[in-house]
Each structure stands twice: as C-alpha cells, then as structure tokens.
GROMACS .gro file of C-alpha atoms in nm:
model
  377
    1UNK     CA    1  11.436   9.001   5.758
    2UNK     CA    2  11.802   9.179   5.669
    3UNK     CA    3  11.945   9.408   5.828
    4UNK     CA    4  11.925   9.616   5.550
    5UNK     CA    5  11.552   9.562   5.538
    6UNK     CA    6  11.488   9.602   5.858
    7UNK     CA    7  11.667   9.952   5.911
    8UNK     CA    8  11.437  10.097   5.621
    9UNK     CA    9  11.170  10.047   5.882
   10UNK     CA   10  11.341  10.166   6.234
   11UNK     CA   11  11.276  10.553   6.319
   12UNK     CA   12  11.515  10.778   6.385
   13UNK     CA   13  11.481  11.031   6.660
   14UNK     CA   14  11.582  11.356   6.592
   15UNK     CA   15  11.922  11.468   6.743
   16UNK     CA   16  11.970  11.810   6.924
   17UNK     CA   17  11.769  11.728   7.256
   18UNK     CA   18  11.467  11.631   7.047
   19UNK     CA   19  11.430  11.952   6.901
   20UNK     CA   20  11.367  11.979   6.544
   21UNK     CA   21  11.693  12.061   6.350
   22UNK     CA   22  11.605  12.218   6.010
   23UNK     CA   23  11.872  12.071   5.752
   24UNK     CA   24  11.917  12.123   5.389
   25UNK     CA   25  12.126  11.894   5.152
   26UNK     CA   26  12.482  12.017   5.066
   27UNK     CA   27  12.753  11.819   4.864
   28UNK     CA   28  13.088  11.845   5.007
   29UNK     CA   29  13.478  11.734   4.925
   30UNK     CA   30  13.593  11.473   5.133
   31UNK     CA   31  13.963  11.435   5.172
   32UNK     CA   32  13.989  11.150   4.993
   33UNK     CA   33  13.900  11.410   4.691
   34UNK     CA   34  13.520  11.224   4.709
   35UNK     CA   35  13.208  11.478   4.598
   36UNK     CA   36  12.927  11.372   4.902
   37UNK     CA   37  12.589  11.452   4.947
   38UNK     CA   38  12.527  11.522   5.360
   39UNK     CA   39  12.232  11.669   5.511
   40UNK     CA   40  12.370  11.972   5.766
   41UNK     CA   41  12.401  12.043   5.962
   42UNK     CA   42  12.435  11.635   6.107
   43UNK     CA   43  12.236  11.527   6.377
   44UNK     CA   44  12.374  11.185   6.394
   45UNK     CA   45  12.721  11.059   6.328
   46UNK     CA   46  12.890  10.722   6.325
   47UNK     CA   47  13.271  10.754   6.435
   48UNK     CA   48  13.521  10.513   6.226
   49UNK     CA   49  13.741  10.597   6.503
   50UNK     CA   50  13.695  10.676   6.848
   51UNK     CA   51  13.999  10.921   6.836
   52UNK     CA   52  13.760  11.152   6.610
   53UNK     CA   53  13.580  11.250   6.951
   54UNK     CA   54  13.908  11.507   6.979
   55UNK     CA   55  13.770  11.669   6.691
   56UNK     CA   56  13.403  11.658   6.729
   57UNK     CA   57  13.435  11.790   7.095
   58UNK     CA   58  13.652  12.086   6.963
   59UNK     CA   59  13.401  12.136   6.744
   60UNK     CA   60  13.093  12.098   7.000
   61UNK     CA   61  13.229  12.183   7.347
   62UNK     CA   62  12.915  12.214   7.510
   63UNK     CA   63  12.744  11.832   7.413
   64UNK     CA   64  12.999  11.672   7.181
   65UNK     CA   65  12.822  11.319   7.264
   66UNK     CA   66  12.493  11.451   7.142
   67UNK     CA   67  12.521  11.423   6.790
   68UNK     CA   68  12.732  11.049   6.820
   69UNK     CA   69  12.524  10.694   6.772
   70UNK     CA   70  12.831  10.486   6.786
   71UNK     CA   71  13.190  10.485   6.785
   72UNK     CA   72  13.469  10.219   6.733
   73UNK     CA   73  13.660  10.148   7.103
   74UNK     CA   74  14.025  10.220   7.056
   75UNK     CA   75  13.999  10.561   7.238
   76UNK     CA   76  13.917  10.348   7.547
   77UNK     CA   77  14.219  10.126   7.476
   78UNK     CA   78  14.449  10.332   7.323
   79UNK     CA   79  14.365  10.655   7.521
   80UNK     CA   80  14.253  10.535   7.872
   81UNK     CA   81  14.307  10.853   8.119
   82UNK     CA   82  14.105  11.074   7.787
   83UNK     CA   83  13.856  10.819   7.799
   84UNK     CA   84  13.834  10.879   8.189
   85UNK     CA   85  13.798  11.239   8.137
   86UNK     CA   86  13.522  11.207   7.918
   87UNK     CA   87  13.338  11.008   8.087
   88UNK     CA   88  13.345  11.185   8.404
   89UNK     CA   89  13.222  11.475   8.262
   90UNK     CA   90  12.941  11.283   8.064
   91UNK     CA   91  12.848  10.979   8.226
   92UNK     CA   92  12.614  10.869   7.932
   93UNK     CA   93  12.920  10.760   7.711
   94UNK     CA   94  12.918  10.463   7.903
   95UNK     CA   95  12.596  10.359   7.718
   96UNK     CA   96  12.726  10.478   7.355
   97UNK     CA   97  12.736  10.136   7.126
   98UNK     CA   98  13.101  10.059   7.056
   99UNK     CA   99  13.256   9.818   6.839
  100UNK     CA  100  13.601   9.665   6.750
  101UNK     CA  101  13.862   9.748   6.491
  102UNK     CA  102  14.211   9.877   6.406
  103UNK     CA  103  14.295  10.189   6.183
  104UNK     CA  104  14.227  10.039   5.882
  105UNK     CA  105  14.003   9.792   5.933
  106UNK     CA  106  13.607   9.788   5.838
  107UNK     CA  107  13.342   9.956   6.073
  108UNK     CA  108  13.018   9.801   6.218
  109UNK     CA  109  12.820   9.782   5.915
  110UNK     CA  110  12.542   9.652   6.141
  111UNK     CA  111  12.579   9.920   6.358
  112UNK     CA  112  12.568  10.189   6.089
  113UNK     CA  113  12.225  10.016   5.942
  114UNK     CA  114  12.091  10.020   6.264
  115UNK     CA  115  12.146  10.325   6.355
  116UNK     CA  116  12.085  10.530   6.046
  117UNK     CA  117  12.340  10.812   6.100
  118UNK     CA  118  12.346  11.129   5.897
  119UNK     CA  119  12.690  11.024   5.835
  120UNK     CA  120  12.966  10.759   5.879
  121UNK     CA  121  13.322  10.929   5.925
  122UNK     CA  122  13.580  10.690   5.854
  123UNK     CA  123  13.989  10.753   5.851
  124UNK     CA  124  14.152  10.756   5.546
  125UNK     CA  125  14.326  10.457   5.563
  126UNK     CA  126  14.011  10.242   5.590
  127UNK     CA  127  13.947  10.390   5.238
  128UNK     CA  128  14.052  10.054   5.049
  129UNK     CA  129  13.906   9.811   5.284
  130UNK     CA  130  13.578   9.987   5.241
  131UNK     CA  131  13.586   9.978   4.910
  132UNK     CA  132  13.660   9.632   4.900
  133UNK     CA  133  13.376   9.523   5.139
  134UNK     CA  134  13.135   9.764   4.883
  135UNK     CA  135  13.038   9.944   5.229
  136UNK     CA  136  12.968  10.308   5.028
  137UNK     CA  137  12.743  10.107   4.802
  138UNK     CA  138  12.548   9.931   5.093
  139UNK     CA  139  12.511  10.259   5.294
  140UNK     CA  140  12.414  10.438   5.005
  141UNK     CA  141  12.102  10.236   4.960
  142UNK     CA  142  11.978  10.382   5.306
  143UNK     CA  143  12.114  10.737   5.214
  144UNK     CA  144  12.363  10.685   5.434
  145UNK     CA  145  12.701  10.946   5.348
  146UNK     CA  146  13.046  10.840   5.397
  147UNK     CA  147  13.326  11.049   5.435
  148UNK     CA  148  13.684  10.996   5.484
  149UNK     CA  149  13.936  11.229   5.699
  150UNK     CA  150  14.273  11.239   5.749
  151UNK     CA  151  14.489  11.317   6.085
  152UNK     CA  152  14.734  11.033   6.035
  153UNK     CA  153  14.870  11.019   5.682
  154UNK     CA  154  14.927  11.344   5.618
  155UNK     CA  155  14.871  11.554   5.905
  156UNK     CA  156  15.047  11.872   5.834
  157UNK     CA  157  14.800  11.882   5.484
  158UNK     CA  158  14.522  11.708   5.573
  159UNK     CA  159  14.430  11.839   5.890
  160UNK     CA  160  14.307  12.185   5.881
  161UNK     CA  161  14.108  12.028   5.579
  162UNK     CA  162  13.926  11.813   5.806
  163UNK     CA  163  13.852  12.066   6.059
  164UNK     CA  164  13.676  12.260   5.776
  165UNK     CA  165  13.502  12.009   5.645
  166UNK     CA  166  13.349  11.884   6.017
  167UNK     CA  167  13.267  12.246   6.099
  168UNK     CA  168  13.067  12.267   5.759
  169UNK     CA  169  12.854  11.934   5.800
  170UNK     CA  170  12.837  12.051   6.203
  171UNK     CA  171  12.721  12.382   6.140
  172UNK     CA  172  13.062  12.494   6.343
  173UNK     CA  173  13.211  12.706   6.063
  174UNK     CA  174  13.335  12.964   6.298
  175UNK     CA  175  13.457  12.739   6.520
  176UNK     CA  176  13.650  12.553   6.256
  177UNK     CA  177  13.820  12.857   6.200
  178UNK     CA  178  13.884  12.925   6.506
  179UNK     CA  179  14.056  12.587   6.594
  180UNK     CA  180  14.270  12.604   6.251
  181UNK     CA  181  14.394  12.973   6.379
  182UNK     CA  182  14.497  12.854   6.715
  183UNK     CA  183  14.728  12.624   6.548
  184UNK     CA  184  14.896  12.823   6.310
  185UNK     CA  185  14.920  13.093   6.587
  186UNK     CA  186  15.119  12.787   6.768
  187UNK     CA  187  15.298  12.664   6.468
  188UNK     CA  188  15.433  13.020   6.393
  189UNK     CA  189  15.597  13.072   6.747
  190UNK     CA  190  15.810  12.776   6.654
  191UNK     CA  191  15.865  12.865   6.258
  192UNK     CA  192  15.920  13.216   6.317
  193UNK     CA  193  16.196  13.119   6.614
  194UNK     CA  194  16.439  12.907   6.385
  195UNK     CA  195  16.386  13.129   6.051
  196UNK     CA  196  16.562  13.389   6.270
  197UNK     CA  197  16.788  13.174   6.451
  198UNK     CA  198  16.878  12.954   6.183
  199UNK     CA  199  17.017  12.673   6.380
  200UNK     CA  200  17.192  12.361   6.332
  201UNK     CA  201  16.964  12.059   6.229
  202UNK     CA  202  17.034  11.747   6.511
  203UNK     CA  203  16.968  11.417   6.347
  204UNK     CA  204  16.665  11.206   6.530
  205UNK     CA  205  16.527  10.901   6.536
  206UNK     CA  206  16.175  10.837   6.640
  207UNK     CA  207  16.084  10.494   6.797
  208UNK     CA  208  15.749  10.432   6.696
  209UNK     CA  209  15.503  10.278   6.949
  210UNK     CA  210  15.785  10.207   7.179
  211UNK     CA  211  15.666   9.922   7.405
  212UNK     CA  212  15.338   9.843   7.212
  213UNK     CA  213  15.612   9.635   7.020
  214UNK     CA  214  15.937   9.484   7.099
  215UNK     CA  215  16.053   9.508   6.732
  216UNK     CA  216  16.307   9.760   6.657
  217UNK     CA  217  16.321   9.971   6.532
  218UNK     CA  218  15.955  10.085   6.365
  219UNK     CA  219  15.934  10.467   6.272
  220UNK     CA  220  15.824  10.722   6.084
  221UNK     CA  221  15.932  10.821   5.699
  222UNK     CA  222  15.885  11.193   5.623
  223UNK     CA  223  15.521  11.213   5.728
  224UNK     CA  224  15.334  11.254   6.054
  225UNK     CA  225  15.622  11.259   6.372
  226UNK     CA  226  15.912  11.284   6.085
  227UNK     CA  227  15.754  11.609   5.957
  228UNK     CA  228  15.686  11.691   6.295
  229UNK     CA  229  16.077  11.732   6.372
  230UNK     CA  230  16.166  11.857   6.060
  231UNK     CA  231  15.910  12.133   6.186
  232UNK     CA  232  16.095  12.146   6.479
  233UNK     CA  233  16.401  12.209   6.324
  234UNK     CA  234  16.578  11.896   6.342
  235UNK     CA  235  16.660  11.585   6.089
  236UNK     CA  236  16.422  11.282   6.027
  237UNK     CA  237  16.693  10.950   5.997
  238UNK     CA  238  16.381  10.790   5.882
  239UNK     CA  239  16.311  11.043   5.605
  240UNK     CA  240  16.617  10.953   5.393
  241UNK     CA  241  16.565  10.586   5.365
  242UNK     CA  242  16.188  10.522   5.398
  243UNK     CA  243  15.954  10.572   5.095
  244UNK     CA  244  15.643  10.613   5.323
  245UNK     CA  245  15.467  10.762   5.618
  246UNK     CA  246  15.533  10.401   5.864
  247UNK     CA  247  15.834  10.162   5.851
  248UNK     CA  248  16.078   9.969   6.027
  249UNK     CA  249  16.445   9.958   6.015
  250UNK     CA  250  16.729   9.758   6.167
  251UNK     CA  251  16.944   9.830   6.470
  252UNK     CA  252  17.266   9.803   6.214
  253UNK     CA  253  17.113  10.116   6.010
  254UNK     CA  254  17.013  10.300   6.385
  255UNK     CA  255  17.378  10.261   6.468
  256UNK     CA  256  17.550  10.372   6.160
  257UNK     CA  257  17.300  10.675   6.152
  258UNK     CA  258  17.410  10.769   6.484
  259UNK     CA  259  17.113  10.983   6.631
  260UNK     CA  260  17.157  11.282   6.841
  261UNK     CA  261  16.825  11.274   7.007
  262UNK     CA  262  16.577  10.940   7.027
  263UNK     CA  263  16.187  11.060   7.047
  264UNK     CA  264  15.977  10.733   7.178
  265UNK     CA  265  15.595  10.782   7.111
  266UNK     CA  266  15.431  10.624   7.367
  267UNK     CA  267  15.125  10.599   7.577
  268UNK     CA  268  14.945  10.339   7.841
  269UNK     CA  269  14.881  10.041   7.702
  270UNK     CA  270  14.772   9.837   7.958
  271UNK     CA  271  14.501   9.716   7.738
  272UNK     CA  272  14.677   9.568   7.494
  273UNK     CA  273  15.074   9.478   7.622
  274UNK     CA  274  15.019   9.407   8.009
  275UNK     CA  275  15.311   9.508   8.227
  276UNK     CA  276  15.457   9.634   7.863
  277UNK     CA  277  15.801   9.867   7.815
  278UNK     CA  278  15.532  10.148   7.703
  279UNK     CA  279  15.551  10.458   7.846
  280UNK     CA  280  15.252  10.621   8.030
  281UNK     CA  281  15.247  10.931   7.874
  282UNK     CA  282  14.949  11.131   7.794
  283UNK     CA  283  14.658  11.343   8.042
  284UNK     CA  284  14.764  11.317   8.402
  285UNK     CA  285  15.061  11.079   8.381
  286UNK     CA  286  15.344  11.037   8.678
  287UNK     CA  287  15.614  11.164   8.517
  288UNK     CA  288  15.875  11.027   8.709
  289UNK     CA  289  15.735  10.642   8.653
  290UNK     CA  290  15.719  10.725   8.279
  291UNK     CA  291  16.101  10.868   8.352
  292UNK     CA  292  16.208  10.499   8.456
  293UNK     CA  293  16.007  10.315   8.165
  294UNK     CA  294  16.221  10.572   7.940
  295UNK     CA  295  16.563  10.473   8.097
  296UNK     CA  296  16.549  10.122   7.953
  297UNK     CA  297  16.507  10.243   7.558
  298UNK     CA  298  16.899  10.383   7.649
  299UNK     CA  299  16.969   9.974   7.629
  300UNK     CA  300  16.869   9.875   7.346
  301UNK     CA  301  17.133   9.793   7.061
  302UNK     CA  302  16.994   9.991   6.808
  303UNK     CA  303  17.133  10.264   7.007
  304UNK     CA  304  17.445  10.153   7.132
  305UNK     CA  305  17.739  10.358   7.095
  306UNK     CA  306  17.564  10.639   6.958
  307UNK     CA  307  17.525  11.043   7.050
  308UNK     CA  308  17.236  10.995   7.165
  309UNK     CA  309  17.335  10.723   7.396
  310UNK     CA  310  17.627  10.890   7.544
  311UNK     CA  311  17.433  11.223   7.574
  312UNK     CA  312  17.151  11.107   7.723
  313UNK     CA  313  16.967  11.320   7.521
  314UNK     CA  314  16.586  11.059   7.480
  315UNK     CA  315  16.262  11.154   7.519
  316UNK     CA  316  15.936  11.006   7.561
  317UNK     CA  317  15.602  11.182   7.362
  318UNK     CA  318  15.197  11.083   7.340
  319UNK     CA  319  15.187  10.851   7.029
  320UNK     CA  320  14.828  10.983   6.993
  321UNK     CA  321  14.945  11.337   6.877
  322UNK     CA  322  15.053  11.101   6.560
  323UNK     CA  323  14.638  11.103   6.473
  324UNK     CA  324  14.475  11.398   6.647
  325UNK     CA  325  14.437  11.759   6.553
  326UNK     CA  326  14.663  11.805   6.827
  327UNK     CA  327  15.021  11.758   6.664
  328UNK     CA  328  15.131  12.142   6.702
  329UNK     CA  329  15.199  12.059   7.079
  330UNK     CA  330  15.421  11.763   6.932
  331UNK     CA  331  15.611  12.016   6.755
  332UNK     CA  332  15.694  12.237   7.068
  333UNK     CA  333  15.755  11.993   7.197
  334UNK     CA  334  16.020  11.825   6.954
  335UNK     CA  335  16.181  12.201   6.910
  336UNK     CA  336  16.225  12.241   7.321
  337UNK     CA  337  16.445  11.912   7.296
  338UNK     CA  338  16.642  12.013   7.005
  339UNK     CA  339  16.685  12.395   7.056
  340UNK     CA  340  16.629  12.426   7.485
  341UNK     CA  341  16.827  12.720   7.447
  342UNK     CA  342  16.638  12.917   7.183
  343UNK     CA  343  16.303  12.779   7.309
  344UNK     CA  344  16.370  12.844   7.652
  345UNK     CA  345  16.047  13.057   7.700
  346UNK     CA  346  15.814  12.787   7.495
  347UNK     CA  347  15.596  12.640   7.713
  348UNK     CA  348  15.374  12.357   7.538
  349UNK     CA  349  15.185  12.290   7.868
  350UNK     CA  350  15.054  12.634   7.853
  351UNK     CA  351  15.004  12.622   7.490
  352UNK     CA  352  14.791  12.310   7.528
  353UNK     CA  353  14.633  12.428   7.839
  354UNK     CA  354  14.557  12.681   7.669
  355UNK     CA  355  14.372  12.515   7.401
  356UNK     CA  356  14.137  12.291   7.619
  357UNK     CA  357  14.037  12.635   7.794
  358UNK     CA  358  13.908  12.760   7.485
  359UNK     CA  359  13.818  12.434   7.290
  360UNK     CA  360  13.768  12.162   7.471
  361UNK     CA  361  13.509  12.010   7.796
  362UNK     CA  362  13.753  11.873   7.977
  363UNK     CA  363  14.052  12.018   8.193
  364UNK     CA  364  14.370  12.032   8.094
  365UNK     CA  365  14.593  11.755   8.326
  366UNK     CA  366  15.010  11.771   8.238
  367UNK     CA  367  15.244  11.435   8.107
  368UNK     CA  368  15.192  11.419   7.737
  369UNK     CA  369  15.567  11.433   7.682
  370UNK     CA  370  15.898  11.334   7.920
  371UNK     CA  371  16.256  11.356   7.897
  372UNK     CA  372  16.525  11.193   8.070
  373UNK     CA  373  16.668  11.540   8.147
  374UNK     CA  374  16.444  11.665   8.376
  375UNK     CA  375  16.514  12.024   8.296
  376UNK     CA  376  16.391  11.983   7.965
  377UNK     CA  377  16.047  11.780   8.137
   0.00000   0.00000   0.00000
C-alpha cells in the first residue's frame, strides 16, 4: 500500500494535550501571494525549517513543541547552543521526527503523509522546488495546506507579514502584534537616532558565512544583512554591484572598494566544517575565543591594505539573525559599530534580553555579536 494510501487510514490525535480544539476553516494569504485554506486555529504543524521554532515559540511560549509533528534538523546543526536550550527546557524534542535538507531543498514528503499536519510551513525559497516535485498537489489530496514564509529574502518586508499570518492560523493574534511592536519599538531607537544626527555613511562589507566557506568573498546584495546596515546607517559595498539578495565577489573588487568596517556572520559550525575558521557566535558563546577566530579574517587579501585593515575596525555577528524574526538586534548591533559615539547608550543585550523575557521559554545567555575592539563587545 502507498504512502499516500496508507495515511488516508492513520488517525490523528488531537493536539492541545488531547483536548478537543474547536476549529473552523479560514483561507489566508501566504507570502508567496498564495490564497490557502487552513483549519485554525492549527493543532499540528510540519516545520520546512527547524529555524521556524524561533517563531512558533514567540508565538506559543508556554508549549511551543505541542503543536509540532516534525521538523527539518538544521537548527541542531546550524544553531547548536539554541538547540541545547530547547531541549533542556523540553526534553521531549529529543523524540520529535527530524529529517534532512538545506534552505531550498524539498521536505519529508513521507513525513508530512504520515503525519497528517494541519499544515506544512515551508520557506520561501523552497517555493520552486516544491513546485517542481508537485508537493502542493500531493498534499492537497490529503487536505494537507501549504504555506510559504519569508525571514530570509526579504526580511525587512516579509517578516512582520509572517508573524501575522502564524498568529492568525495559531490563534496568537495578540501576540503577533505584540512581537511586531517590540520590533518597531527597537527599530525606531536606531531610526529615530541617525534622522537627528544625520551622520556620515561608513562603507561595509559583510563576509557571509565566514568560515562555513573558505571562498571569498560571498555577501549580501541590498537585502537581508545589506539592508540591515543601511538601517544602521552605514553603506552596503555589496549593494552597488550585486543584483540580488546572496553573491560572491573577488578580493580585487574588496580591495578597490576599500571597506571601513568588515561584519563576518558567523556561528558554530562544528557540524558541518570541523575545526573550521567560523566564529562561535550566538547564545552563550566565549567571547574572547570567538575574539581570536575573528583576528585571522584581518589576513585575508581581500582586505589587505584597506581602512578597515589598518583600523582594525571587524566584527563578528550570528549568521542566524540573516533568517529569524530576530534581525532588529542585528541592526543595533551594526549601528553600535558604525556610530559608538551616538549609540553609546544602545544596549542590544538588553534589548534582546529583553525580548526572551517577554517572548520567549528560554533565558537569555550573551555572544551573538563580537568585535575586535573590545569596547565596542
């Protein structure tokens, strides 16, 4: 018997702690512009991405797990203290089915059969290798809703979108709200800083996944970390000369450009580049080990000869606030390094301290960002 046979006849327990959840049928806008029927609010949700639990537990604070059936791995890989964190608080994600996958790769169709969730979230750039594979068709058949979000792409336009729409098929509408005010409350103490100040722009470049790769130099176009410092009040080098969010450049054009400041997103990657040049940055890290794995990017020749070089002036970030709801704290962040003077009293610790206080299960642990000044981190 299929699969696809044989899920038609598998039960599904109800979510909630086995308590009946009433739900009523609702179509919603997806961000990739899609009109979906869901029942909400969800009982049962298949994550695309692991990375989506940063959502869903802002969302649901108290059980974020209970409403998950499976999830793809790369939070454990890509995000290993998080994963820790998560799991200390709720031992039982241990047992949640997992399967493998990149960003834009296909889900576990066998998994989502199986399971039967209320709905399969999937990032938007898995959009055309779904549609290739005929997965919306497939899923369909067992009423099975797909919808895409967006954290990654487009952050700065796609993001409060998809905190909207999760809080709808949730039931977490307030709480949606609540999340999306928190981070214009933190966007607006940087905007509201350099509209009075007005200061000079510093050119950056951003080293994308520093140490995942050795290439040089991968970065960002005028999307995701490029709009990030633009936020910040600073100048993109990768947003004059790339046409899209993610590209790569040569050390000859890093040179010429001659950076003030060089922002390496980073994180453990033990998982995938052993004994790597990535920088441990993220929940808990050792700052002054990630200090040392930052020194060596001050070698390389892309950056030879340059401002940025002689001024010492590079910093290490959390890659992950490149596909999170998180990337406000990037933006302190980026505007501390390029303005310490004006943004002497911004404190992103606090402000993301702040935020797991109010949002999140799990404490709030400091090293999502380092500098090789240690004044400045």
């Amino acid at each position: 018997m299929s699969l696809l046979l044989l899920a038609l006849y598998i039960p599904v327990a109800t979510r909630a702690g086995d308590k009946p959840v009433q739900q009523t049928s609702i179509t919603v806008t997806d961000i990739a512009g899609r009109e979906v029927k869901v029942n909400v609010p969800v009982r049962s949700m298949l994550l695309g991405e692991g990375r989506q639990l940063y959502l869903v537990a802002s969302l649901d604070r108290e059980n974020p797990l209970e409403r998950i059936v499976a999830w793809r791995n790369d939070l454990i890989e890509a995000d290993p203290a998080t994963y820790k964190q998560y799991l200390e608080k709720f031992p039982e994600l241990a047992k949640l089915p997992t399967f493998k996958g990149h960003e834009g790769s296909l889900i576990d169709i066998e998994s989502a059969i199986v399971k039967k969730p209320d709905v399969v979230l999937l990032n938007l750039e898995a959009k055309q290798a779904t549609e290739d594979a005929q997965y919306i068709e497939k899923l369909a058949m067992l009423d099975i809703p797909v919808l895409y979000i967006d954290f990654r792409h487009y952050p700065l336009k796609n993001t409060d979108p998809t905190i909207r729409l999760l809080g709808k098929i949730m039931g977490r509408h307030e709480r949606a709200e609540e999340v999306i005010s928190f981070r214009k409350e933190a966007m607006d103490r940087v905007e509201n800083v350099l509209a009075k100040a007005k200061p000079t722009r510093p050119s950056v470049f951003i080293e994308r996944i520093g140490g995942y790769s050795e290439d040089c130099c991968l970065t960002f176009g005028a999307e995701n970390f490029g709009k990030y410092v633009e936020l910040a009040g600073g100048y993109n080098i990768g947003s004059g000369i790339l046409p899209s969010t993610f590209g790569q450049l040569n050390p000859e054009q890093v040179v010429v450009s001659n950076p003030d400041h060089v922002i390496v997103t980073s994180a453990d990657w033990q998982a995938y580049v052993p004994g790597g040049r990535w920088i441990p940055v993220g929940p808990g890290a050792d700052l002054n080990a990630a200090r040392k794995k930052l020194e060596w990017y001050t070698t390389r020749d892309a950056y030879i000869g340059t401002t940025a070089q002689e001024k010492r002036n590079f910093h290490g970030i959390w890659h992950q606030f490149y596909n999170s709801p998180y990337e406000f704290i990037a933006v302190q962040w980026i505007a501390k390094w390029l303005h310490p003077d004006i943004f002497a009293d911004l404190d992103p610790d606090q402000t993301f301290a702040e935020y797991h206080r109010r949002f999140l299960p799990i404490g709030y642990k400091p090293g999502y960002a380092v500098s090789l000044d240690p004044a400045l981190r």
